[in-house]
Amino acid sequence: MAEARKPADELAEDVLGFGARELATVRDLFLRPSKVLRAWMEAGPEGGGYARPLRLYLGLNAILMLFLFLRGGAGFVLDGLPPELMGPLLERSGKSRDAFVADADGWMTLVMVPLLSAAYALAAVPLIRLWDKEDLGWRRGFRATFGWLCAWTVPMLPLAWWGYGTGPIEAAISAVIGLLGIVSFVRMGHGRWFKTRFVGIIKGVALMLAVYVSGMLGGALVGGIGILGALLSA
């Protein structure tokens, strides 16, 4: 009698397993994302010889973290902090503004990409499950969600270098990245998450709104971690 698999073992199946397979997956996510999603949903996380979606997404996020580090970190998160809030924080820390921001930046750069990525996934998975024609369950729902996140991140990567910051160029790049999220959703989910392109666009907009709201909450958490880290560090 076959031994029943534990939930932890099934989750590990989606995580474990970077080379030729990842490059082929990236290529097909850019050229024919619906084919990749179909393989992941019908043949498992390595369906069609593709890389596991969560593992691939973690690899793509490592590149985003490298971009953030090389671009000078996440200190821009505190640029919008009003003086009436920043003043007491600086007084309490006993540091100059530059020293305080530098300490906070180290923490924020470390947690920004992972926290925002997790926030995006948690916001997207209920909608992906709701819109799918199958009863996915949470495990396959997260697999489909990470599949879409991979399909969004792949065309986003060439632009992400200029997307960190608070200036007008960064705002324009962020808007284009948001549009790419909708386009990726429409290209990947036709016949599964929607039947007509018009409905797909409406659902894609709703998905991105949910992701951006979660991103704002995640950004507030990133800023809070940076401030706490700067206050506690010597």
mmCIF file of C-alpha atoms in Angstrom:
data_model
loop_
_atom_site.group_PDB
_atom_site.id
_atom_site.type_symbol
_atom_site.label_atom_id
_atom_site.label_comp_id
_atom_site.label_asym_id
_atom_site.label_seq_id
_atom_site.Cartn_x
_atom_site.Cartn_y
_atom_site.Cartn_z
ATOM 1 C CA MET A 1 0.000 0.000 0.000
ATOM 2 C CA ALA A 2 1.440 3.356 -1.044
ATOM 3 C CA GLU A 3 2.256 5.717 1.780
ATOM 4 C CA ALA A 4 0.166 8.895 1.808
ATOM 5 C CA ARG A 5 2.197 11.963 0.990
ATOM 6 C CA LYS A 6 2.423 14.669 3.610
ATOM 7 C CA PRO A 7 1.389 18.249 2.719
ATOM 8 C CA ALA A 8 4.939 19.419 3.461
ATOM 9 C CA ASP A 9 6.290 16.875 0.955
ATOM 10 C CA GLU A 10 3.853 18.088 -1.688
ATOM 11 C CA LEU A 11 4.829 21.721 -1.054
ATOM 12 C CA ALA A 12 8.505 20.814 -1.288
ATOM 13 C CA GLU A 13 7.805 19.325 -4.734
ATOM 14 C CA ASP A 14 6.984 22.812 -5.996
ATOM 15 C CA VAL A 15 10.058 24.389 -4.382
ATOM 16 C CA LEU A 16 12.982 22.071 -5.025
ATOM 17 C CA GLY A 17 14.801 21.491 -8.064
ATOM 18 C CA PHE A 18 18.896 26.895 -12.407
ATOM 19 C CA GLY A 19 20.533 26.228 -16.543
ATOM 20 C CA ALA A 20 19.040 25.128 -19.804
ATOM 21 C CA ARG A 21 15.642 24.268 -18.349
ATOM 22 C CA GLU A 22 15.236 27.711 -16.778
ATOM 23 C CA LEU A 23 16.323 29.454 -19.981
ATOM 24 C CA ALA A 24 13.845 27.411 -22.013
ATOM 25 C CA THR A 25 11.104 28.275 -19.539
ATOM 26 C CA VAL A 26 11.937 31.986 -19.710
ATOM 27 C CA ARG A 27 11.894 31.817 -23.515
ATOM 28 C CA ASP A 28 8.499 30.148 -23.644
ATOM 29 C CA LEU A 29 7.055 32.412 -20.952
ATOM 30 C CA PHE A 30 7.938 35.321 -23.256
ATOM 31 C CA LEU A 31 6.798 33.690 -26.517
ATOM 32 C CA ARG A 32 3.926 31.359 -25.529
ATOM 33 C CA PRO A 33 3.022 31.747 -21.840
ATOM 34 C CA SER A 34 -0.315 29.929 -22.180
ATOM 35 C CA LYS A 35 1.554 26.766 -23.233
ATOM 36 C CA VAL A 36 3.755 26.918 -20.150
ATOM 37 C CA LEU A 37 0.790 27.434 -17.840
ATOM 38 C CA ARG A 38 -1.059 24.524 -19.432
ATOM 39 C CA ALA A 39 1.943 22.270 -18.874
ATOM 40 C CA TRP A 40 2.288 23.338 -15.247
ATOM 41 C CA MET A 41 -1.401 22.802 -14.577
ATOM 42 C CA GLU A 42 -1.814 19.497 -16.416
ATOM 43 C CA ALA A 43 1.553 17.784 -15.898
ATOM 44 C CA GLY A 44 2.748 19.179 -12.561
ATOM 45 C CA PRO A 45 5.364 21.764 -11.575
ATOM 46 C CA GLU A 46 7.906 20.293 -14.027
ATOM 47 C CA GLY A 47 5.336 19.726 -16.762
ATOM 48 C CA GLY A 48 6.711 19.833 -20.299
ATOM 49 C CA GLY A 49 10.267 19.853 -18.948
ATOM 50 C CA TYR A 50 9.873 23.383 -17.631
ATOM 51 C CA ALA A 51 11.425 24.764 -14.464
ATOM 52 C CA ARG A 52 9.294 24.779 -11.337
ATOM 53 C CA PRO A 53 7.387 28.095 -11.209
ATOM 54 C CA LEU A 54 8.226 28.967 -7.605
ATOM 55 C CA ARG A 55 11.895 28.104 -8.032
ATOM 56 C CA LEU A 56 12.060 30.162 -11.231
ATOM 57 C CA TYR A 57 10.290 33.076 -9.546
ATOM 58 C CA LEU A 58 12.810 33.015 -6.700
ATOM 59 C CA GLY A 59 15.633 33.120 -9.254
ATOM 60 C CA LEU A 60 14.063 36.062 -11.075
ATOM 61 C CA ASN A 61 13.638 37.846 -7.755
ATOM 62 C CA ALA A 62 17.335 37.330 -6.998
ATOM 63 C CA ILE A 63 18.068 39.338 -10.162
ATOM 64 C CA LEU A 64 15.673 42.062 -9.006
ATOM 65 C CA MET A 65 17.438 42.169 -5.634
ATOM 66 C CA LEU A 66 20.790 42.551 -7.415
ATOM 67 C CA PHE A 67 19.377 45.437 -9.470
ATOM 68 C CA LEU A 68 18.104 47.106 -6.292
ATOM 69 C CA PHE A 69 21.492 46.729 -4.600
ATOM 70 C CA LEU A 70 23.443 48.054 -7.609
ATOM 71 C CA ARG A 71 21.036 50.974 -7.962
ATOM 72 C CA GLY A 72 21.888 52.149 -4.454
ATOM 73 C CA GLY A 73 19.366 50.311 -2.330
ATOM 74 C CA ALA A 74 15.901 51.074 -1.009
ATOM 75 C CA GLY A 75 16.611 54.314 0.847
ATOM 76 C CA PHE A 76 14.166 56.094 -1.457
ATOM 77 C CA VAL A 77 11.335 54.498 0.544
ATOM 78 C CA LEU A 78 11.976 57.093 3.269
ATOM 79 C CA ASP A 79 12.094 60.068 0.866
ATOM 80 C CA GLY A 80 8.410 60.799 1.387
ATOM 81 C CA LEU A 81 8.586 60.651 5.186
ATOM 82 C CA PRO A 82 7.359 64.033 6.513
ATOM 83 C CA PRO A 83 9.786 66.129 8.628
ATOM 84 C CA GLU A 84 7.449 65.999 11.642
ATOM 85 C CA LEU A 85 7.878 62.214 11.662
ATOM 86 C CA MET A 86 11.504 62.021 10.615
ATOM 87 C CA GLY A 87 12.617 64.614 13.198
ATOM 88 C CA PRO A 88 11.618 62.590 16.295
ATOM 89 C CA LEU A 89 13.091 59.431 14.751
ATOM 90 C CA LEU A 90 16.441 61.128 14.204
ATOM 91 C CA GLU A 91 16.368 62.561 17.727
ATOM 92 C CA ARG A 92 15.586 59.176 19.219
ATOM 93 C CA SER A 93 18.285 57.418 17.217
ATOM 94 C CA GLY A 94 20.936 60.062 17.923
ATOM 95 C CA LYS A 95 22.092 59.843 14.315
ATOM 96 C CA SER A 96 22.372 62.250 11.426
ATOM 97 C CA ARG A 97 19.764 61.914 8.702
ATOM 98 C CA ASP A 98 22.308 60.356 6.311
ATOM 99 C CA ALA A 99 23.429 57.802 8.886
ATOM 100 C CA PHE A 100 19.853 56.943 9.828
ATOM 101 C CA VAL A 101 18.786 56.471 6.204
ATOM 102 C CA ALA A 102 21.908 54.401 5.498
ATOM 103 C CA ASP A 103 21.132 52.041 8.368
ATOM 104 C CA ALA A 104 17.483 51.781 7.355
ATOM 105 C CA ASP A 105 18.489 51.234 3.739
ATOM 106 C CA GLY A 106 20.478 48.131 4.628
ATOM 107 C CA TRP A 107 17.430 46.486 6.164
ATOM 108 C CA MET A 108 15.000 47.629 3.491
ATOM 109 C CA THR A 109 17.240 46.466 0.639
ATOM 110 C CA LEU A 110 17.401 43.046 2.265
ATOM 111 C CA VAL A 111 13.645 42.548 2.712
ATOM 112 C CA MET A 112 12.030 44.684 -0.001
ATOM 113 C CA VAL A 113 11.917 42.246 -2.928
ATOM 114 C CA PRO A 114 11.004 39.135 -0.881
ATOM 115 C CA LEU A 115 8.264 40.911 1.076
ATOM 116 C CA LEU A 116 6.713 42.584 -1.957
ATOM 117 C CA SER A 117 6.850 39.339 -3.924
ATOM 118 C CA ALA A 118 5.053 37.513 -1.125
ATOM 119 C CA ALA A 119 2.474 40.309 -0.926
ATOM 120 C CA TYR A 120 1.839 40.077 -4.674
ATOM 121 C CA ALA A 121 1.332 36.313 -4.499
ATOM 122 C CA LEU A 122 -1.037 36.495 -1.526
ATOM 123 C CA ALA A 123 -3.119 39.167 -3.261
ATOM 124 C CA ALA A 124 -3.243 37.325 -6.595
ATOM 125 C CA VAL A 125 -3.904 33.724 -5.588
ATOM 126 C CA PRO A 126 -7.544 34.167 -4.467
ATOM 127 C CA LEU A 127 -8.418 35.800 -7.796
ATOM 128 C CA ILE A 128 -6.491 33.231 -9.841
ATOM 129 C CA ARG A 129 -8.336 30.441 -8.034
ATOM 130 C CA LEU A 130 -11.694 32.157 -8.408
ATOM 131 C CA TRP A 131 -11.316 32.723 -12.137
ATOM 132 C CA ASP A 132 -9.929 29.318 -13.073
ATOM 133 C CA LYS A 133 -12.346 26.888 -14.688
ATOM 134 C CA GLU A 134 -11.001 24.104 -12.461
ATOM 135 C CA ASP A 135 -11.163 23.732 -8.697
ATOM 136 C CA LEU A 136 -7.436 24.237 -8.209
ATOM 137 C CA GLY A 137 -7.094 24.056 -4.444
ATOM 138 C CA TRP A 138 -4.483 26.161 -2.702
ATOM 139 C CA ARG A 139 -1.423 24.215 -3.851
ATOM 140 C CA ARG A 140 -2.220 24.364 -7.559
ATOM 141 C CA GLY A 141 -3.631 27.869 -7.072
ATOM 142 C CA PHE A 142 -0.258 29.073 -5.815
ATOM 143 C CA ARG A 143 1.456 27.222 -8.687
ATOM 144 C CA ALA A 144 -0.750 29.060 -11.216
ATOM 145 C CA THR A 145 -0.155 32.349 -9.405
ATOM 146 C CA PHE A 146 3.622 31.955 -9.431
ATOM 147 C CA GLY A 147 3.318 30.995 -13.087
ATOM 148 C CA TRP A 148 1.660 34.331 -13.842
ATOM 149 C CA LEU A 149 4.179 36.173 -11.662
ATOM 150 C CA CYS A 150 6.992 34.562 -13.673
ATOM 151 C CA ALA A 151 5.281 35.512 -16.956
ATOM 152 C CA TRP A 152 5.042 39.106 -15.657
ATOM 153 C CA THR A 153 8.585 39.280 -14.280
ATOM 154 C CA VAL A 154 10.316 38.008 -17.431
ATOM 155 C CA PRO A 155 9.384 41.008 -19.677
ATOM 156 C CA MET A 156 9.674 43.307 -16.656
ATOM 157 C CA LEU A 157 13.360 42.557 -15.995
ATOM 158 C CA PRO A 158 14.864 44.794 -18.727
ATOM 159 C CA LEU A 159 12.891 47.748 -17.293
ATOM 160 C CA ALA A 160 13.277 46.977 -13.587
ATOM 161 C CA TRP A 161 16.719 48.614 -13.416
ATOM 162 C CA TRP A 162 15.025 52.009 -13.871
ATOM 163 C CA GLY A 163 11.958 51.238 -11.773
ATOM 164 C CA TYR A 164 13.379 51.825 -8.290
ATOM 165 C CA GLY A 165 12.868 55.337 -6.946
ATOM 166 C CA THR A 166 10.298 58.099 -6.618
ATOM 167 C CA GLY A 167 11.031 60.382 -9.596
ATOM 168 C CA PRO A 168 8.941 60.891 -12.747
ATOM 169 C CA ILE A 169 11.010 58.411 -14.769
ATOM 170 C CA GLU A 170 10.558 55.743 -12.115
ATOM 171 C CA ALA A 171 6.820 56.474 -11.987
ATOM 172 C CA ALA A 172 6.553 56.090 -15.773
ATOM 173 C CA ILE A 173 8.512 52.815 -15.682
ATOM 174 C CA SER A 174 6.268 51.531 -12.881
ATOM 175 C CA ALA A 175 3.205 52.311 -15.009
ATOM 176 C CA VAL A 176 4.681 50.357 -17.938
ATOM 177 C CA ILE A 177 5.502 47.456 -15.610
ATOM 178 C CA GLY A 178 1.897 47.455 -14.403
ATOM 179 C CA LEU A 179 0.700 47.348 -18.007
ATOM 180 C CA LEU A 180 3.011 44.386 -18.627
ATOM 181 C CA GLY A 181 1.298 42.597 -15.761
ATOM 182 C CA ILE A 182 -2.058 42.956 -17.484
ATOM 183 C CA VAL A 183 -0.635 41.909 -20.862
ATOM 184 C CA SER A 184 1.007 38.848 -19.299
ATOM 185 C CA PHE A 185 -2.263 37.865 -17.640
ATOM 186 C CA VAL A 186 -4.198 38.168 -20.915
ATOM 187 C CA ARG A 187 -1.585 36.247 -22.924
ATOM 188 C CA MET A 188 -1.275 33.458 -20.370
ATOM 189 C CA GLY A 189 -4.838 32.896 -19.213
ATOM 190 C CA HIS A 190 -7.017 32.865 -22.328
ATOM 191 C CA GLY A 191 -9.364 29.892 -22.170
ATOM 192 C CA ARG A 192 -8.573 29.226 -18.525
ATOM 193 C CA TRP A 193 -9.087 32.454 -16.580
ATOM 194 C CA PHE A 194 -11.391 34.099 -19.138
ATOM 195 C CA LYS A 195 -13.018 33.382 -22.495
ATOM 196 C CA THR A 196 -12.866 36.733 -24.281
ATOM 197 C CA ARG A 197 -10.023 39.242 -24.506
ATOM 198 C CA PHE A 198 -12.231 42.050 -23.205
ATOM 199 C CA VAL A 199 -13.075 40.109 -20.041
ATOM 200 C CA GLY A 200 -9.395 39.191 -19.745
ATOM 201 C CA ILE A 201 -8.394 42.857 -19.793
ATOM 202 C CA ILE A 202 -10.993 43.719 -17.136
ATOM 203 C CA LYS A 203 -9.802 40.882 -14.925
ATOM 204 C CA GLY A 204 -6.175 41.818 -15.561
ATOM 205 C CA VAL A 205 -6.840 45.374 -14.390
ATOM 206 C CA ALA A 206 -8.604 44.056 -11.281
ATOM 207 C CA LEU A 207 -5.670 41.725 -10.603
ATOM 208 C CA MET A 208 -3.137 44.545 -10.885
ATOM 209 C CA LEU A 209 -5.197 46.775 -8.601
ATOM 210 C CA ALA A 210 -5.185 44.032 -5.974
ATOM 211 C CA VAL A 211 -1.438 43.548 -6.444
ATOM 212 C CA TYR A 212 -0.731 47.280 -6.157
ATOM 213 C CA VAL A 213 -2.802 47.615 -2.981
ATOM 214 C CA SER A 214 -0.903 44.712 -1.457
ATOM 215 C CA GLY A 215 2.316 46.310 -2.692
ATOM 216 C CA MET A 216 1.481 49.543 -0.873
ATOM 217 C CA LEU A 217 0.886 47.610 2.339
ATOM 218 C CA GLY A 218 4.083 45.650 1.764
ATOM 219 C CA GLY A 219 5.980 48.878 1.106
ATOM 220 C CA ALA A 220 4.747 50.305 4.424
ATOM 221 C CA LEU A 221 5.993 47.134 6.139
ATOM 222 C CA VAL A 222 9.379 47.464 4.395
ATOM 223 C CA GLY A 223 9.644 51.063 5.592
ATOM 224 C CA GLY A 224 8.695 50.034 9.129
ATOM 225 C CA ILE A 225 11.365 47.329 9.175
ATOM 226 C CA GLY A 226 13.957 49.810 7.941
ATOM 227 C CA ILE A 227 13.032 52.380 10.589
ATOM 228 C CA LEU A 228 13.048 49.785 13.357
ATOM 229 C CA GLY A 229 16.384 48.436 12.184
ATOM 230 C CA ALA A 230 17.897 51.935 12.096
ATOM 231 C CA LEU A 231 16.609 52.667 15.616
ATOM 232 C CA LEU A 232 17.955 49.422 17.068
ATOM 233 C CA SER A 233 21.331 49.397 15.320
ATOM 234 C CA ALA A 234 24.246 51.026 17.096
#
